PDB file of C-alpha atoms in Angstrom:
ATOM      1  CA  ASP A   1       0.000   0.000   0.000  1.00 67.00           C
ATOM      2  CA  VAL A   2       1.127   3.495  -0.781  1.00 64.00           C
ATOM      3  CA  LYS A   3       1.760   5.475   2.329  1.00 89.00           C
ATOM      4  CA  VAL A   4       1.874   9.246   2.544  1.00 94.00           C
ATOM      5  CA  THR A   5       2.660  10.596   5.976  1.00 95.00           C
ATOM      6  CA  GLN A   6       2.615  14.124   7.328  1.00 95.00           C
ATOM      7  CA  SER A   7       4.672  15.262  10.270  1.00 91.00           C
ATOM      8  CA  SER A   8       1.818  16.514  12.449  1.00 91.00           C
ATOM      9  CA  ARG A   9      -1.955  16.034  12.600  1.00 92.00           C
ATOM     10  CA  TYR A  10      -2.508  19.204  14.600  1.00 95.00           C
ATOM     11  CA  LEU A  11      -0.285  22.248  14.938  1.00 96.00           C
ATOM     12  CA  VAL A  12      -0.721  25.561  16.711  1.00 97.00           C
ATOM     13  CA  LYS A  13       1.637  28.410  15.864  1.00 97.00           C
ATOM     14  CA  ARG A  14       1.852  32.112  16.590  1.00 97.00           C
ATOM     15  CA  THR A  15       1.635  34.892  14.011  1.00 98.00           C
ATOM     16  CA  GLY A  16       5.044  35.576  12.503  1.00 97.00           C
ATOM     17  CA  GLU A  17       6.540  32.173  13.264  1.00 97.00           C
ATOM     18  CA  LYS A  18       8.226  30.141  10.540  1.00 97.00           C
ATOM     19  CA  VAL A  19       6.343  26.888  10.079  1.00 97.00           C
ATOM     20  CA  PHE A  20       7.527  23.676   8.434  1.00 97.00           C
ATOM     21  CA  LEU A  21       5.081  21.001   7.291  1.00 97.00           C
ATOM     22  CA  GLU A  22       6.722  17.791   6.200  1.00 97.00           C
ATOM     23  CA  CYS A  23       5.375  15.132   3.862  1.00 97.00           C
ATOM     24  CA  VAL A  24       6.962  11.769   3.117  1.00 97.00           C
ATOM     25  CA  GLN A  25       5.842   9.112   0.633  1.00 96.00           C
ATOM     26  CA  ASP A  26       7.203   5.601   0.356  1.00 93.00           C
ATOM     27  CA  MET A  27       6.282   4.640  -3.212  1.00 88.00           C
ATOM     28  CA  ASP A  28       9.001   6.426  -5.179  1.00 90.00           C
ATOM     29  CA  HIS A  29       6.448   8.768  -6.775  1.00 90.00           C
ATOM     30  CA  GLU A  30       7.837  11.585  -8.878  1.00 91.00           C
ATOM     31  CA  ASN A  31       4.940  13.983  -8.357  1.00 92.00           C
ATOM     32  CA  MET A  32       4.078  15.540  -5.016  1.00 94.00           C
ATOM     33  CA  PHE A  33       1.533  18.193  -4.138  1.00 95.00           C
ATOM     34  CA  TRP A  34       0.563  20.512  -1.306  1.00 97.00           C
ATOM     35  CA  TYR A  35      -3.066  21.620  -0.950  1.00 96.00           C
ATOM     36  CA  ARG A  36      -4.999  23.609   1.568  1.00 96.00           C
ATOM     37  CA  GLN A  37      -8.629  22.907   2.287  1.00 94.00           C
ATOM     38  CA  ASP A  38     -11.044  25.505   3.627  1.00 93.00           C
ATOM     39  CA  PRO A  39     -14.797  25.320   4.202  1.00 87.00           C
ATOM     40  CA  GLY A  40     -16.716  26.350   1.115  1.00 85.00           C
ATOM     41  CA  LEU A  41     -13.589  26.558  -1.026  1.00 88.00           C
ATOM     42  CA  GLY A  42     -12.575  22.939  -1.394  1.00 87.00           C
ATOM     43  CA  LEU A  43      -9.016  21.852  -2.085  1.00 92.00           C
ATOM     44  CA  ARG A  44      -6.692  24.440  -3.579  1.00 93.00           C
ATOM     45  CA  LEU A  45      -3.237  23.713  -4.928  1.00 93.00           C
ATOM     46  CA  ILE A  46      -0.400  25.635  -3.263  1.00 96.00           C
ATOM     47  CA  TYR A  47       2.708  24.105  -4.874  1.00 96.00           C
ATOM     48  CA  PHE A  48       3.693  20.931  -6.639  1.00 93.00           C
ATOM     49  CA  SER A  49       6.877  19.204  -7.679  1.00 94.00           C
ATOM     50  CA  TYR A  50       7.617  16.854 -10.560  1.00 91.00           C
ATOM     51  CA  ASP A  51      11.063  15.848  -9.404  1.00 91.00           C
ATOM     52  CA  VAL A  52      13.785  16.467  -6.868  1.00 93.00           C
ATOM     53  CA  LYS A  53      14.711  20.137  -6.616  1.00 90.00           C
ATOM     54  CA  MET A  54      11.881  21.074  -8.978  1.00 92.00           C
ATOM     55  CA  LYS A  55       8.894  23.092  -7.902  1.00 94.00           C
ATOM     56  CA  GLU A  56       5.973  24.781  -9.586  1.00 93.00           C
ATOM     57  CA  LYS A  57       3.517  27.301  -8.210  1.00 94.00           C
ATOM     58  CA  GLY A  58      -0.059  26.241  -7.893  1.00 92.00           C
ATOM     59  CA  ASP A  59      -3.097  28.462  -7.617  1.00 91.00           C
ATOM     60  CA  ILE A  60      -2.337  30.079  -4.241  1.00 95.00           C
ATOM     61  CA  PRO A  61       1.438  30.143  -3.626  1.00 96.00           C
ATOM     62  CA  GLU A  62       1.593  33.533  -1.885  1.00 96.00           C
ATOM     63  CA  GLY A  63       3.007  33.291   1.611  1.00 96.00           C
ATOM     64  CA  TYR A  64       4.362  29.777   1.057  1.00 98.00           C
ATOM     65  CA  SER A  65       7.523  28.157  -0.219  1.00 97.00           C
ATOM     66  CA  VAL A  66       8.509  24.514  -0.705  1.00 97.00           C
ATOM     67  CA  SER A  67      11.559  22.318  -0.666  1.00 97.00           C
ATOM     68  CA  ARG A  68      12.190  18.972  -2.344  1.00 97.00           C
ATOM     69  CA  GLU A  69      15.730  17.846  -1.597  1.00 95.00           C
ATOM     70  CA  LYS A  70      14.908  14.140  -1.725  1.00 96.00           C
ATOM     71  CA  LYS A  71      12.395  12.316  -3.887  1.00 95.00           C
ATOM     72  CA  GLU A  72      10.380  11.001  -0.962  1.00 96.00           C
ATOM     73  CA  ARG A  73      10.091  14.260   0.973  1.00 97.00           C
ATOM     74  CA  PHE A  74       8.236  17.449   0.095  1.00 97.00           C
ATOM     75  CA  SER A  75       8.186  20.255   2.633  1.00 97.00           C
ATOM     76  CA  LEU A  76       5.845  23.224   2.813  1.00 98.00           C
ATOM     77  CA  ILE A  77       7.193  26.328   4.521  1.00 98.00           C
ATOM     78  CA  LEU A  78       5.222  29.249   5.866  1.00 97.00           C
ATOM     79  CA  GLU A  79       7.883  31.949   6.072  1.00 94.00           C
ATOM     80  CA  SER A  80       5.914  34.150   8.468  1.00 97.00           C
ATOM     81  CA  ALA A  81       2.667  32.553   9.545  1.00 97.00           C
ATOM     82  CA  SER A  82      -0.479  34.660   9.481  1.00 97.00           C
ATOM     83  CA  THR A  83      -3.963  34.009  10.816  1.00 97.00           C
ATOM     84  CA  ASN A  84      -5.359  33.641   7.288  1.00 97.00           C
ATOM     85  CA  GLN A  85      -3.135  30.591   6.871  1.00 98.00           C
ATOM     86  CA  THR A  86      -5.150  28.726   9.479  1.00 98.00           C
ATOM     87  CA  SER A  87      -6.367  25.754   7.471  1.00 96.00           C
ATOM     88  CA  MET A  88      -6.175  22.028   6.802  1.00 95.00           C
ATOM     89  CA  TYR A  89      -3.064  21.204   4.765  1.00 96.00           C
ATOM     90  CA  LEU A  90      -2.988  18.041   2.683  1.00 95.00           C
ATOM     91  CA  CYS A  91      -0.058  16.490   0.905  1.00 96.00           C
ATOM     92  CA  ALA A  92      -0.444  14.076  -1.999  1.00 94.00           C
ATOM     93  CA  SER A  93       1.791  12.046  -4.279  1.00 93.00           C
ATOM     94  CA  ARG A  94       1.299  10.373  -7.641  1.00 89.00           C
ATOM     95  CA  PRO A  95       3.249   8.522 -10.328  1.00 83.00           C
ATOM     96  CA  PRO A  96       4.134  10.669 -13.357  1.00 76.00           C
ATOM     97  CA  LYS A  97       1.389   9.444 -15.682  1.00 70.00           C
ATOM     98  CA  LYS A  98      -1.521  11.846 -15.433  1.00 62.00           C
ATOM     99  CA  THR A  99      -4.184   9.160 -15.354  1.00 62.00           C
ATOM    100  CA  TYR A 100      -2.875   7.621 -12.167  1.00 70.00           C
ATOM    101  CA  GLU A 101      -4.648   8.450  -8.928  1.00 80.00           C
ATOM    102  CA  GLN A 102      -3.267  10.684  -6.228  1.00 86.00           C
ATOM    103  CA  TYR A 103      -2.576   9.344  -2.754  1.00 90.00           C
ATOM    104  CA  PHE A 104      -3.245  11.719   0.104  1.00 93.00           C
ATOM    105  CA  GLY A 105      -1.680  12.089   3.507  1.00 93.00           C
ATOM    106  CA  PRO A 106      -3.850  12.359   6.639  1.00 92.00           C
ATOM    107  CA  GLY A 107      -3.671  16.151   6.718  1.00 94.00           C
ATOM    108  CA  THR A 108      -2.317  18.711   9.157  1.00 95.00           C
ATOM    109  CA  ARG A 109      -4.764  21.068  10.804  1.00 95.00           C
ATOM    110  CA  LEU A 110      -2.802  24.258  11.382  1.00 97.00           C
ATOM    111  CA  THR A 111      -4.060  27.011  13.640  1.00 97.00           C
ATOM    112  CA  VAL A 112      -2.230  30.352  13.631  1.00 98.00           C
ATOM    113  CA  THR A 113      -3.064  32.556  16.602  1.00 97.00           C
TER     114      THR A 113
ATOM    115  CA  LYS B   1     -10.821  27.503 -17.197  1.00 62.00           C
ATOM    116  CA  ASN B   2     -12.238  24.193 -16.050  1.00 63.00           C
ATOM    117  CA  GLU B   3     -14.881  24.415 -13.385  1.00 87.00           C
ATOM    118  CA  VAL B   4     -16.098  21.451 -11.363  1.00 93.00           C
ATOM    119  CA  GLU B   5     -19.557  21.706  -9.876  1.00 95.00           C
ATOM    120  CA  GLN B   6     -21.016  19.215  -7.437  1.00 96.00           C
ATOM    121  CA  SER B   7     -24.587  18.803  -6.299  1.00 96.00           C
ATOM    122  CA  PRO B   8     -26.003  18.689  -3.789  1.00 96.00           C
ATOM    123  CA  GLN B   9     -23.676  20.487  -1.370  1.00 95.00           C
ATOM    124  CA  ASN B  10     -25.269  18.715   1.587  1.00 96.00           C
ATOM    125  CA  LEU B  11     -27.371  15.586   1.733  1.00 97.00           C
ATOM    126  CA  THR B  12     -29.062  13.894   4.674  1.00 98.00           C
ATOM    127  CA  ALA B  13     -30.763  10.550   4.135  1.00 97.00           C
ATOM    128  CA  GLN B  14     -32.056   7.586   6.083  1.00 97.00           C
ATOM    129  CA  GLU B  15     -30.102   4.370   6.315  1.00 97.00           C
ATOM    130  CA  GLY B  16     -30.897   2.127   3.355  1.00 97.00           C
ATOM    131  CA  GLU B  17     -31.681   4.889   0.894  1.00 97.00           C
ATOM    132  CA  PHE B  18     -30.160   5.054  -2.582  1.00 98.00           C
ATOM    133  CA  ILE B  19     -27.824   8.028  -2.803  1.00 98.00           C
ATOM    134  CA  THR B  20     -26.770   9.981  -5.898  1.00 98.00           C
ATOM    135  CA  ILE B  21     -24.142  12.708  -5.990  1.00 98.00           C
ATOM    136  CA  ASN B  22     -23.566  14.597  -9.218  1.00 98.00           C
ATOM    137  CA  CYS B  23     -20.526  16.232 -10.756  1.00 97.00           C
ATOM    138  CA  SER B  24     -20.318  18.431 -13.841  1.00 96.00           C
ATOM    139  CA  TYR B  25     -17.229  19.887 -15.451  1.00 94.00           C
ATOM    140  CA  SER B  26     -16.712  22.345 -18.246  1.00 89.00           C
ATOM    141  CA  VAL B  27     -13.782  21.292 -20.458  1.00 79.00           C
ATOM    142  CA  GLY B  28     -12.072  18.148 -21.735  1.00 76.00           C
ATOM    143  CA  ILE B  29     -10.447  15.893 -19.177  1.00 80.00           C
ATOM    144  CA  SER B  30      -8.036  12.982 -19.009  1.00 79.00           C
ATOM    145  CA  ALA B  31      -9.709  11.343 -15.999  1.00 87.00           C
ATOM    146  CA  LEU B  32     -12.283  11.947 -13.297  1.00 92.00           C
ATOM    147  CA  HIS B  33     -11.790  10.968  -9.664  1.00 93.00           C
ATOM    148  CA  TRP B  34     -14.220  10.398  -6.830  1.00 96.00           C
ATOM    149  CA  LEU B  35     -12.694  10.834  -3.390  1.00 96.00           C
ATOM    150  CA  GLN B  36     -14.009  10.246   0.121  1.00 96.00           C
ATOM    151  CA  GLN B  37     -13.041  12.275   3.160  1.00 94.00           C
ATOM    152  CA  HIS B  38     -14.084  11.201   6.631  1.00 89.00           C
ATOM    153  CA  PRO B  39     -14.091  13.521   9.644  1.00 84.00           C
ATOM    154  CA  GLY B  40     -10.476  13.915  10.726  1.00 76.00           C
ATOM    155  CA  GLY B  41      -9.283  14.826   7.253  1.00 70.00           C
ATOM    156  CA  GLY B  42      -7.809  11.815   5.443  1.00 85.00           C
ATOM    157  CA  ILE B  43      -8.816  11.506   1.785  1.00 92.00           C
ATOM    158  CA  VAL B  44      -9.048   8.195  -0.016  1.00 91.00           C
ATOM    159  CA  SER B  45      -9.590   7.565  -3.668  1.00 90.00           C
ATOM    160  CA  LEU B  46     -12.777   5.669  -4.494  1.00 94.00           C
ATOM    161  CA  PHE B  47     -12.727   5.660  -8.270  1.00 92.00           C
ATOM    162  CA  MET B  48     -10.793   6.959 -11.209  1.00 91.00           C
ATOM    163  CA  LEU B  49     -12.583   6.726 -14.537  1.00 90.00           C
ATOM    164  CA  SER B  50     -12.395   8.129 -18.015  1.00 88.00           C
ATOM    165  CA  SER B  51     -15.381   6.347 -19.548  1.00 90.00           C
ATOM    166  CA  GLY B  52     -18.338   4.138 -18.716  1.00 92.00           C
ATOM    167  CA  LYS B  53     -19.009   2.800 -15.280  1.00 96.00           C
ATOM    168  CA  LYS B  54     -17.145   1.295 -12.317  1.00 95.00           C
ATOM    169  CA  LYS B  55     -18.491  -0.593  -9.330  1.00 96.00           C
ATOM    170  CA  HIS B  56     -16.916  -1.358  -5.982  1.00 94.00           C
ATOM    171  CA  GLY B  57     -19.154  -2.974  -3.408  1.00 96.00           C
ATOM    172  CA  ARG B  58     -22.131  -0.681  -2.843  1.00 97.00           C
ATOM    173  CA  LEU B  59     -20.531   2.202  -4.731  1.00 97.00           C
ATOM    174  CA  ILE B  60     -21.060   2.848  -8.433  1.00 98.00           C
ATOM    175  CA  ALA B  61     -19.518   5.648 -10.481  1.00 98.00           C
ATOM    176  CA  THR B  62     -20.584   6.586 -13.980  1.00 97.00           C
ATOM    177  CA  ILE B  63     -19.306   9.133 -16.437  1.00 96.00           C
ATOM    178  CA  ASN B  64     -20.791  10.592 -19.610  1.00 95.00           C
ATOM    179  CA  ILE B  65     -17.971  12.222 -21.550  1.00 91.00           C
ATOM    180  CA  GLN B  66     -20.261  13.903 -24.097  1.00 92.00           C
ATOM    181  CA  GLU B  67     -22.361  15.528 -21.383  1.00 93.00           C
ATOM    182  CA  LYS B  68     -19.322  16.227 -19.146  1.00 93.00           C
ATOM    183  CA  HIS B  69     -21.113  14.693 -16.201  1.00 96.00           C
ATOM    184  CA  SER B  70     -20.437  12.009 -13.620  1.00 97.00           C
ATOM    185  CA  SER B  71     -22.506  10.490 -10.849  1.00 98.00           C
ATOM    186  CA  LEU B  72     -21.576   8.602  -7.717  1.00 98.00           C
ATOM    187  CA  HIS B  73     -24.237   6.241  -6.417  1.00 98.00           C
ATOM    188  CA  ILE B  74     -24.392   4.486  -3.062  1.00 98.00           C
ATOM    189  CA  THR B  75     -26.820   1.606  -2.732  1.00 97.00           C
ATOM    190  CA  ALA B  76     -28.235   0.523   0.642  1.00 97.00           C
ATOM    191  CA  SER B  77     -26.592   3.475   2.388  1.00 97.00           C
ATOM    192  CA  HIS B  78     -25.234   3.046   5.895  1.00 97.00           C
ATOM    193  CA  PRO B  79     -24.221   5.536   8.608  1.00 96.00           C
ATOM    194  CA  ARG B  80     -20.569   4.632   7.997  1.00 95.00           C
ATOM    195  CA  ASP B  81     -20.968   6.124   4.499  1.00 96.00           C
ATOM    196  CA  SER B  82     -21.292   9.541   6.149  1.00 96.00           C
ATOM    197  CA  ALA B  83     -18.420  11.597   4.771  1.00 96.00           C
ATOM    198  CA  VAL B  84     -17.566  14.335   2.309  1.00 96.00           C
ATOM    199  CA  TYR B  85     -17.447  13.098  -1.283  1.00 97.00           C
ATOM    200  CA  ILE B  86     -15.237  15.056  -3.647  1.00 96.00           C
ATOM    201  CA  CYS B  87     -15.212  15.005  -7.418  1.00 96.00           C
ATOM    202  CA  ALA B  88     -11.928  15.939  -9.104  1.00 93.00           C
ATOM    203  CA  VAL B  89     -10.964  16.123 -12.756  1.00 91.00           C
ATOM    204  CA  GLY B  90      -7.552  15.870 -14.341  1.00 84.00           C
ATOM    205  CA  ASP B  91      -7.363  18.209 -17.280  1.00 76.00           C
ATOM    206  CA  ARG B  92      -5.235  17.741 -20.370  1.00 71.00           C
ATOM    207  CA  ASP B  93      -2.463  19.894 -18.871  1.00 71.00           C
ATOM    208  CA  ASP B  94      -2.119  17.429 -15.992  1.00 71.00           C
ATOM    209  CA  LYS B  95      -3.724  19.743 -13.490  1.00 78.00           C
ATOM    210  CA  ILE B  96      -6.319  18.380 -11.070  1.00 84.00           C
ATOM    211  CA  ILE B  97      -9.292  20.564 -10.254  1.00 88.00           C
ATOM    212  CA  PHE B  98     -11.457  19.717  -7.279  1.00 92.00           C
ATOM    213  CA  GLY B  99     -15.127  20.264  -6.651  1.00 93.00           C
ATOM    214  CA  LYS B 100     -16.130  21.753  -3.314  1.00 93.00           C
ATOM    215  CA  GLY B 101     -17.475  18.448  -2.060  1.00 94.00           C
ATOM    216  CA  THR B 102     -20.813  16.993  -1.004  1.00 96.00           C
ATOM    217  CA  ARG B 103     -21.358  16.421   2.694  1.00 95.00           C
ATOM    218  CA  LEU B 104     -23.364  13.230   3.163  1.00 97.00           C
ATOM    219  CA  HIS B 105     -25.018  12.311   6.449  1.00 97.00           C
ATOM    220  CA  ILE B 106     -26.771   8.956   6.757  1.00 97.00           C
ATOM    221  CA  LEU B 107     -29.125   8.680   9.713  1.00 97.00           C
ATOM    222  CA  PRO B 108     -29.545   5.306  11.426  1.00 95.00           C
TER     223      PRO B 108
END
């Protein structure tokens, strides 16, 4: 079974803190994705990566950055957390062929106070 | 721009009822996905289809490419089916666009 894990299920941070969300997948997938999910808005793509050291902006990259130093790990960084970044963050991975399904991690519910 | 619309947004039904959730999209796609999200956040893939119909247990997914429409059906619904069901489409540029989800609540 494909396994996608995220470093925390729940996280509480203060405004202005630097926040790291880690995602690890064990199936050697090339593609990895970071989404945020908010009520009434659904899942929105923040960043994605097709390979090590490669990254592409999604629909809402402002206020975020990412790092992919190893194939299995994709990190989302909030440089200076703000209250409007309070959300559920979901990581996903997928083989390169577009018709393959995505596998999601359990999610991290981040609260910024 | 591809839009994905789901209906209904919320659905409450009695145990045993036949459930239908609809999904419409606006442009050509490579594949359509139905996902399930239980309280607590984790998302699992139920179906991925590009034509016809797929069945898994009590779940059936259909797609009509010409009409740009898909349905997810649940037969003999059960309280454990209570979840958010999300339709997502992969467009020809390899981008996945998600619907806002349908919140299903099955009463015992």
